[in-house]
Amino acid sequence: MPKPVRVIFLGGLGEIGRNCAVIEVDNRLLIIDCGLMFPDMDMPGVDLVLPDFTFLRENADRVEACVLTHGHEDHVGALSFLLRDLKFPLYGSALTLGMARNRIDEAGLINRTSFNPVVDGERRMIGPFDVEFIPVTHSVPHAFAIAIHTPQGVIFHTGDWKLDLTPVDGRTTDIARIGAIASGDGIRLMLGDSTNAEEAGHTISESAIGETLRDQFRDHPEKRVVVTCFASHIHRIQQVMDAAIGHGRTVATLGRSMGKNVALARSMGLLNVPDASVIDIDDVGDLAPEKVCVISTGSQGEPMSALALMAAGENKRIKVGEGDVVIMSSHAIPGNEGPVGKVIDGLHRLGCEVVHSGIAQVHVSGHAKGEELKTLLTLARPEFFIPVHGEFRHLTHHARLAKTLGMSDNHVLLCEDGDVIELHDKGIDFADTVPAGYLYVDGIVGDVGQFVLRDRKVLAEEGVVIVVVTIDSKTGDVVSGPEVITRGWVYAPEAEDLLDEAREAVRVAVSGVASTDADTLRKTARSALGKFVNERTRRRPMIVPIVMEV
Ligand SMILES: [Zn+2]
Ligand SMILES: [Zn+2]
């Protein structure tokens, strides 16, 4: 009897981002994707969020390799952290590996891995794993779905995908192969992208955007055009460049990742643009506005991005104003609506015209919607199905879709980060859980825990009040102080009376305690000050009591 096969979910089930799953066959571990997540508003000071890698670290010697579905940061961005602790080879399309390589290189970890390119439809043995790389269409070229032929049947992971029948590069999702696996060996377990599971209908083809872009250039013949989109969206960039060049413009890129990805894609022949049509951003000023198109990063309103600096009038490379139209060829990722809105507002203040997806069809999603998801499920006919890649509501809706197609309740599993699933001869079970909390990265270290974040939130929202008091260690008498220092509670120079009262409240409380124990006095000072602050201002800043003994 074949041994059970396990699937361990380390991230991406309950959030959009930090996608990471592990397949266990014959005691060996294969990682599928290793992504990061960008922080939201209630994670002050956090740069990135990673999967919790405890399970992988504790089983480091069992890790065979990592296979990558595609080059988006939510799938490859955490490799430069995991590779500090572990050594393993990477498999993926040449473009995906090229994109992953950037961050790994910057972290100085190139020698801790190897880059093994695979081509469309390739099937290869990676240790005990029989892995097939199936082409899918997505918002970055050369994405894969992954089929792992295991002793417990085929595990099919869709990766991020859509069913675009007219993709820009003609590379469609290989539904024929997926159907062939389904009607051959059959698909035992399917893990499916749930991002757009709440949306009905079909996602529009990427090539439809080309038309809208051409219209925009036609409608703004006298203006300089700035287009912003994801730096990894090579097909979008291709369409922008085609539209611009078709209207007699030359193109320049702005932003580091845009420059890097464009160079990478051009070197691989994935982005076709004549050399004569590309100029350096610093030469843009020499040309008439109607002769130029700038393609820029910053579509998510990131504060230091090229576009955000432009909107604030602080971009050293380019100043925008009344002669410019800015096309936002993107959609704000949930959580980024605020910063994106601010950027759009700033551009208007400078006199720019702004075209975003609420005004014209300048963006389409890279993920399948309801009807596409149903089509694939019908084609793949999996015995078991687990929705992945989404917030809990997306996973729930995807599970419902599967059930509307006739899958029974006990064949559709709603899993979350940390769940371990076992596939065995008789079926499928929840077998275990592993640590899967958020790992917050600030700077280069990933040790910003829940407590640090909680403190930051209090400091950000309420400020801090520090009280310093010195006592005689023998008598317990107050020798000096209390001193009250504050930031973010009240503005001290204008609140002297209030601070005097606060000092008095602490002095009375501390003097009234018949104890010389520093800990007791600290608690007394804290509670007296906390009570005073709350009663007088109805605020709850962080209270830090410091008791010194002489
Ligand atoms: Zn993606
Ligand atoms: Zn993704």
XYZ file of C-alpha atoms and ligand atoms in Angstrom:
552
model
C 0.000 0.000 0.000
C 1.441 3.383 -0.944
C 2.422 5.607 1.935
C 0.303 8.675 2.705
C 1.234 11.995 1.141
C 0.979 15.215 3.086
C 0.290 18.835 2.176
C 1.401 21.496 4.655
C 0.027 25.041 4.173
C 2.429 27.700 5.443
C 0.763 30.766 3.914
C -1.731 32.215 1.447
C -4.845 30.584 2.920
C -6.503 33.473 4.731
C -4.651 36.323 3.063
C -3.561 37.471 -0.380
C 0.177 37.054 -0.116
C 3.013 34.973 1.402
C 1.973 31.945 -0.619
C 3.809 28.852 0.487
C 2.839 25.175 0.563
C 4.872 22.037 1.189
C 4.259 18.568 -0.248
C 5.631 15.569 1.650
C 6.319 12.341 -0.232
C 8.516 9.541 1.124
C 9.669 11.698 4.009
C 11.010 14.349 1.617
C 9.650 17.896 1.331
C 8.951 19.913 -1.795
C 8.145 23.603 -1.334
C 5.684 25.190 -3.769
C 6.302 28.959 -3.858
C 7.812 31.057 -1.102
C 6.195 34.468 -1.143
C 5.855 37.574 0.958
C 3.000 39.881 1.833
C 2.983 43.648 2.059
C 1.855 45.013 5.431
C -1.443 46.801 5.966
C -2.233 49.919 7.963
C -2.342 48.208 11.352
C 1.240 46.968 11.137
C 3.137 50.211 11.794
C 6.769 50.201 10.698
C 6.580 46.711 9.224
C 8.223 46.418 5.798
C 7.181 42.886 4.865
C 5.276 39.911 6.211
C 6.633 36.389 5.686
C 5.376 32.872 6.330
C 6.485 31.340 9.629
C 9.343 29.059 8.550
C 9.624 27.126 11.831
C 8.416 23.893 10.229
C 10.911 24.157 7.372
C 13.782 25.098 9.668
C 13.070 22.141 11.937
C 12.966 19.832 8.929
C 15.740 21.487 6.941
C 17.501 18.217 6.081
C 14.344 16.849 4.477
C 13.818 19.768 2.057
C 14.428 18.604 -1.505
C 13.738 21.750 -3.533
C 11.369 24.624 -4.163
C 9.277 24.834 -7.328
C 7.998 28.256 -8.354
C 4.715 28.835 -10.156
C 5.592 32.394 -11.266
C 7.653 35.470 -10.489
C 5.292 37.635 -8.430
C 6.568 38.771 -5.042
C 3.735 36.980 -3.236
C 5.233 33.742 -4.642
C 9.013 34.282 -4.708
C 9.659 37.257 -2.411
C 10.427 35.337 0.790
C 13.162 33.148 -0.725
C 15.810 35.702 0.207
C 14.855 35.113 3.858
C 14.365 31.338 3.853
C 17.679 30.793 2.031
C 19.539 32.329 4.971
C 18.666 29.267 7.034
C 18.205 26.575 4.402
C 19.952 25.496 1.215
C 17.884 24.104 -1.645
C 17.619 24.309 -5.440
C 14.935 26.282 -7.300
C 12.871 25.166 -10.292
C 10.708 27.395 -12.469
C 10.502 29.112 -15.828
C 13.602 31.070 -16.849
C 11.752 34.371 -16.366
C 10.461 33.381 -12.919
C 13.981 32.394 -11.858
C 15.340 35.672 -13.248
C 12.824 37.647 -11.188
C 13.476 35.589 -8.042
C 17.203 35.966 -8.560
C 17.154 39.768 -8.090
C 16.232 39.699 -4.405
C 18.315 36.607 -3.642
C 21.305 38.307 -5.241
C 20.746 41.533 -3.288
C 20.705 39.463 -0.085
C 24.044 37.877 -1.071
C 22.585 34.341 -1.049
C 23.174 33.247 -4.649
C 25.528 30.460 -3.538
C 22.886 28.918 -1.271
C 20.721 27.797 -4.153
C 20.798 26.797 -7.807
C 18.540 28.011 -10.585
C 17.068 25.215 -12.688
C 14.945 26.424 -15.596
C 12.127 24.226 -16.882
C 10.121 24.675 -20.072
C 6.392 24.528 -20.795
C 4.993 21.030 -20.338
C 8.240 19.630 -18.916
C 7.961 16.731 -16.491
C 10.911 16.020 -14.251
C 11.953 14.016 -11.255
C 13.078 16.188 -8.360
C 14.161 13.655 -5.723
C 11.094 11.458 -5.183
C 8.821 14.122 -6.695
C 7.521 13.597 -10.216
C 6.673 17.192 -11.164
C 4.965 18.472 -14.286
C 5.001 22.146 -15.230
C 1.810 23.139 -17.069
C 1.555 26.539 -18.802
C -1.072 28.959 -17.457
C -1.885 32.549 -18.409
C -1.473 35.164 -15.674
C -0.439 38.792 -15.249
C 3.225 37.881 -15.521
C 4.552 35.789 -18.438
C 5.569 32.147 -18.221
C 3.499 31.135 -15.207
C 2.913 27.480 -14.398
C 0.349 25.281 -12.782
C 2.053 22.303 -11.156
C 1.001 18.666 -11.220
C 2.828 16.371 -8.833
C 2.378 12.697 -9.671
C 2.550 11.097 -6.215
C 2.000 7.537 -4.923
C -1.397 8.835 -3.746
C -2.350 10.196 -7.148
C -1.918 13.540 -8.825
C -1.865 16.703 -6.731
C -2.708 19.577 -9.056
C -1.854 23.134 -7.966
C -3.280 25.766 -10.322
C -0.842 28.524 -9.380
C -2.248 31.978 -10.253
C -4.146 31.744 -13.508
C -6.876 32.972 -15.792
C -8.495 31.583 -18.893
C -7.416 34.154 -21.476
C -8.045 32.843 -24.981
C -6.240 35.773 -26.615
C -3.256 36.452 -24.360
C -0.680 38.963 -25.563
C 1.977 36.282 -26.154
C -0.421 33.604 -27.424
C 0.535 31.295 -24.545
C -2.804 30.001 -23.246
C -3.590 27.967 -20.144
C -3.027 24.362 -21.238
C -6.513 23.079 -20.492
C -5.977 20.202 -22.928
C -3.177 18.792 -20.772
C -5.159 19.309 -17.565
C -8.083 17.476 -19.166
C -5.753 14.686 -20.288
C -4.417 14.172 -16.755
C -8.002 14.172 -15.460
C -9.130 11.505 -17.891
C -5.894 9.533 -17.591
C -4.531 9.033 -14.066
C -7.183 11.364 -12.699
C -6.612 14.264 -10.325
C -6.758 13.169 -6.700
C -6.401 16.580 -5.064
C -6.689 20.036 -6.599
C -5.485 23.251 -4.979
C -7.068 26.219 -6.750
C -6.459 30.009 -6.919
C -9.418 31.710 -5.180
C -8.534 35.413 -5.618
C -11.567 36.273 -7.773
C -13.936 33.545 -6.550
C -16.458 36.162 -5.400
C -16.689 37.700 -8.867
C -19.155 36.344 -11.380
C -18.425 35.850 -15.060
C -15.109 35.835 -16.898
C -12.030 37.984 -16.533
C -11.536 40.083 -19.667
C -8.636 39.250 -21.964
C -5.400 41.152 -21.465
C -5.364 42.096 -25.143
C -8.528 44.178 -24.647
C -6.360 46.633 -22.706
C -4.272 47.304 -25.821
C -7.270 48.884 -27.495
C -8.071 51.161 -24.540
C -4.437 52.214 -24.356
C -4.388 53.100 -28.062
C -7.555 55.170 -27.513
C -5.881 57.037 -24.667
C -2.879 57.949 -26.810
C -5.206 59.017 -29.634
C -7.268 61.180 -27.254
C -4.258 62.962 -25.770
C -2.177 63.870 -28.835
C -0.553 66.936 -27.274
C 0.157 65.667 -23.808
C 3.030 63.764 -22.333
C 1.777 60.336 -21.214
C 2.907 58.654 -17.992
C 1.668 55.081 -17.482
C 2.036 53.196 -14.252
C 1.623 49.448 -13.845
C 3.223 46.516 -12.034
C 6.857 46.171 -13.036
C 6.379 42.420 -13.476
C 3.469 42.830 -15.893
C 5.569 42.416 -19.029
C 2.538 41.991 -21.287
C 1.014 45.232 -20.062
C 4.339 46.991 -20.569
C 4.492 45.532 -24.072
C 1.039 46.891 -24.862
C 1.871 50.324 -23.457
C 5.060 50.426 -25.513
C 3.252 49.264 -28.660
C 0.550 51.912 -28.244
C 3.107 54.650 -27.528
C 5.412 53.759 -30.400
C 2.402 53.393 -32.696
C 1.590 57.033 -31.931
C 5.092 58.235 -32.725
C 6.461 58.332 -29.209
C 9.631 57.045 -27.639
C 9.472 55.306 -24.267
C 11.477 55.618 -21.052
C 11.193 53.586 -17.868
C 11.179 55.066 -14.391
C 11.718 53.200 -11.118
C 14.321 50.587 -10.287
C 12.199 47.447 -10.567
C 10.669 48.669 -13.840
C 14.134 49.175 -15.325
C 15.336 45.778 -14.086
C 12.333 43.789 -15.310
C 12.236 45.500 -18.690
C 15.940 44.750 -19.186
C 15.438 41.118 -18.085
C 12.425 40.572 -20.341
C 14.148 42.205 -23.319
C 17.248 40.070 -22.840
C 15.042 36.962 -22.891
C 13.138 38.060 -25.970
C 9.895 38.361 -23.979
C 9.527 42.085 -24.559
C 9.900 43.297 -28.108
C 10.745 46.938 -28.578
C 13.209 48.485 -31.051
C 16.325 50.012 -29.449
C 15.660 53.286 -31.261
C 12.333 53.663 -29.441
C 13.805 53.474 -25.946
C 15.450 56.470 -24.303
C 16.906 57.172 -20.894
C 14.589 58.898 -18.425
C 17.092 61.740 -18.052
C 16.694 62.589 -21.749
C 12.913 62.914 -21.568
C 13.153 66.664 -20.918
C 14.840 67.213 -24.311
C 11.804 65.954 -26.213
C 8.431 67.541 -26.889
C 5.738 66.145 -24.545
C 3.795 64.518 -27.391
C 6.891 62.551 -28.368
C 7.319 60.784 -25.026
C 5.764 58.047 -22.915
C 7.125 57.286 -19.444
C 6.393 53.875 -17.913
C 6.684 54.065 -14.159
C 6.436 52.036 -10.962
C 4.256 53.081 -8.058
C 0.857 51.743 -9.087
C 0.149 50.793 -5.465
C 0.839 54.252 -4.038
C 4.011 53.048 -2.269
C 5.302 56.180 -0.491
C 8.818 56.221 -1.949
C 7.901 55.011 -5.433
C 8.489 57.031 -8.582
C 4.802 57.887 -8.965
C 4.239 58.919 -5.343
C 7.250 61.236 -5.555
C 5.871 62.617 -8.847
C 2.502 63.292 -7.207
C 4.264 65.125 -4.375
C 6.322 67.169 -6.870
C 9.473 65.591 -5.443
C 10.626 63.292 -8.208
C 14.139 64.369 -9.206
C 13.854 62.801 -12.640
C 10.550 64.173 -13.847
C 8.128 66.945 -12.926
C 4.517 66.507 -13.959
C 1.805 69.115 -14.359
C -0.818 70.452 -16.724
C 0.834 69.032 -19.798
C 0.637 65.462 -18.536
C -1.854 62.637 -18.478
C -1.181 59.826 -16.003
C -2.717 56.450 -16.789
C -2.986 54.118 -13.785
C -2.973 50.758 -15.538
C -3.520 48.812 -12.356
C -5.908 48.193 -9.521
C -5.221 48.922 -5.859
C -4.533 45.733 -3.926
C -6.902 45.550 -0.914
C -5.367 47.729 1.794
C -3.663 50.092 -0.660
C -6.745 52.103 -1.631
C -5.820 54.925 0.762
C -2.270 55.539 -0.492
C -3.383 55.137 -4.146
C -6.175 57.665 -3.610
C -3.671 60.098 -2.124
C -1.401 59.793 -5.147
C -4.331 60.394 -7.534
C -5.290 63.453 -5.498
C -1.743 64.809 -5.563
C -1.577 64.424 -9.342
C -4.814 66.382 -9.716
C -3.426 69.172 -7.523
C -0.502 69.494 -9.915
C -2.918 69.821 -12.818
C -2.415 66.366 -14.344
C -5.215 64.488 -15.978
C -5.541 61.043 -14.386
C -7.074 58.014 -16.077
C -7.659 55.058 -13.763
C -9.666 51.840 -13.951
C -12.761 53.627 -12.648
C -12.701 55.906 -15.712
C -11.585 53.623 -18.546
C -10.804 49.931 -18.961
C -7.076 50.409 -18.411
C -6.670 47.321 -16.242
C -7.857 43.712 -16.110
C -7.202 41.105 -13.442
C -4.749 38.245 -13.874
C -6.963 35.859 -11.923
C -9.864 33.662 -13.010
C -13.418 34.643 -12.043
C -16.376 32.420 -11.194
C -17.154 30.981 -14.625
C -13.493 30.232 -15.340
C -13.089 28.563 -11.955
C -16.116 26.404 -12.687
C -14.762 25.523 -16.118
C -11.451 24.342 -14.693
C -13.055 22.379 -11.860
C -15.333 20.681 -14.394
C -12.391 19.846 -16.586
C -10.096 18.659 -13.796
C -12.795 16.671 -11.950
C -10.676 16.333 -8.807
C -11.607 13.773 -6.182
C -10.764 16.317 -3.453
C -10.564 20.085 -3.665
C -8.937 22.699 -1.421
C -9.289 26.411 -2.298
C -5.999 28.307 -1.843
C -4.640 31.809 -2.554
C -7.173 34.122 -0.945
C -8.688 35.688 2.103
C -11.045 33.423 4.002
C -14.069 34.815 2.182
C -12.494 34.019 -1.208
C -11.717 30.472 -0.066
C -15.287 30.079 1.184
C -16.778 31.238 -2.102
C -14.479 28.988 -4.102
C -15.534 26.008 -1.953
C -19.184 26.915 -2.605
C -18.565 27.040 -6.347
C -17.140 23.519 -6.212
C -20.214 22.321 -4.352
C -22.569 23.891 -6.916
C -20.813 21.660 -9.447
C -21.848 18.596 -7.480
C -18.804 17.993 -5.285
C -19.916 16.642 -1.921
C -19.184 18.418 1.365
C -16.572 15.938 2.539
C -14.609 16.237 -0.708
C -14.163 20.006 -0.430
C -11.884 21.084 2.422
C -11.685 24.600 3.760
C -8.140 24.871 5.094
C -6.181 27.655 6.739
C -2.530 28.531 7.181
C -0.833 25.931 9.356
C -3.125 23.048 8.427
C -1.526 19.724 7.525
C -3.564 17.492 5.221
C -2.952 13.805 4.727
C -3.920 12.056 1.532
C -4.127 8.279 1.992
C -5.653 5.187 0.380
C -9.028 5.745 1.996
C -9.360 9.480 1.527
C -8.163 12.731 3.003
C -7.851 14.012 6.586
C -6.698 16.945 8.657
C -3.588 15.378 10.198
C -1.842 18.091 12.167
C -1.098 21.790 12.448
C 2.226 23.619 12.305
C 3.142 27.205 13.277
C 1.929 29.583 10.570
C 1.604 33.029 12.141
C 2.800 36.224 10.520
C 6.518 36.870 10.613
C 6.985 40.640 10.531
C 10.107 42.045 8.954
C 11.348 45.525 9.838
C 14.660 46.415 8.256
C 16.437 43.133 7.634
C 15.392 41.151 10.687
C 12.235 39.162 10.972
C 11.710 39.337 14.701
C 9.111 42.026 15.130
C 6.590 40.099 17.195
C 2.991 40.692 18.250
C 4.103 42.531 21.395
C 6.297 44.961 19.515
C 3.443 45.685 17.125
C 1.015 46.175 19.987
C 3.385 48.696 21.598
C 3.819 50.506 18.282
C 0.075 50.818 17.859
C -0.342 52.303 21.356
C 2.569 54.688 20.754
C 1.166 55.714 17.381
C -2.373 56.228 18.604
C -1.933 57.491 22.185
C 1.711 58.409 22.765
C 3.804 57.739 25.857
C 4.118 59.224 29.355
C 7.251 58.450 31.346
C 7.515 59.129 35.071
C 10.881 59.091 36.849
C 11.072 59.083 40.615
C 14.052 58.598 42.922
C 13.532 57.163 46.410
C 15.687 56.537 49.434
C 16.208 52.768 49.483
C 16.109 52.628 53.297
C 13.188 54.890 54.119
C 11.188 54.819 50.891
C 11.010 58.631 50.920
C 10.879 60.456 47.606
C 14.312 62.023 47.191
C 13.760 63.682 43.823
C 11.040 63.894 41.240
C 8.666 62.711 40.159
C 9.526 63.989 36.702
C 6.939 63.505 33.994
C 8.086 63.347 30.375
C 5.692 62.839 27.502
C 5.580 62.489 23.746
C 2.303 62.264 21.912
C 0.010 62.634 24.935
C -0.139 66.394 25.372
C 2.211 69.042 24.024
C 4.346 69.550 27.145
C 5.321 73.258 26.747
C 1.639 74.186 26.626
C 0.434 71.829 29.352
C 2.602 72.728 32.323
C -0.271 72.861 34.782
C -1.493 69.440 33.757
C 2.021 67.983 34.090
C 2.389 69.603 37.541
C -0.821 67.927 38.620
C 0.370 64.606 37.195
C 3.604 64.901 39.170
C 1.677 65.670 42.325
C -0.645 62.690 41.818
C 2.325 60.333 41.518
C 4.145 61.915 44.492
C 1.135 61.509 46.757
C 0.625 57.891 45.694
C 4.266 56.873 46.056
C 4.698 58.656 49.391
C 1.632 56.890 50.703
C 3.098 53.426 50.169
C 4.792 51.943 53.192
C 7.301 50.001 51.130
C 10.845 50.326 49.839
C 10.360 47.640 47.199
C 11.084 49.142 43.769
C 8.633 46.879 41.994
C 5.754 47.852 44.276
C 6.622 51.514 43.855
C 6.753 51.148 40.071
C 3.291 49.605 40.045
C 1.985 52.335 42.322
C 3.452 55.076 40.127
C 2.066 53.459 36.983
C -1.455 53.059 38.295
C -1.575 56.537 39.859
C -0.378 58.155 36.647
C -2.602 55.982 34.461
C -5.631 56.888 36.548
C -4.793 60.597 36.440
C -4.198 60.612 32.692
C -7.418 58.755 31.987
C -9.547 60.875 34.321
C -8.220 64.189 33.072
C -7.898 63.505 29.346
C -9.818 60.272 28.625
C -6.727 58.990 26.849
C -4.708 55.815 27.337
C -1.090 56.466 26.413
C 1.657 54.014 27.273
C 2.773 54.648 30.851
C 6.423 53.915 31.638
C 7.347 54.241 35.351
C 11.030 54.393 36.269
C 11.929 54.111 39.977
C 15.539 54.737 40.981
C 16.928 53.979 44.406
C 19.708 55.830 46.192
Zn 0.506 36.177 -9.316
Zn -0.388 35.375 -6.239
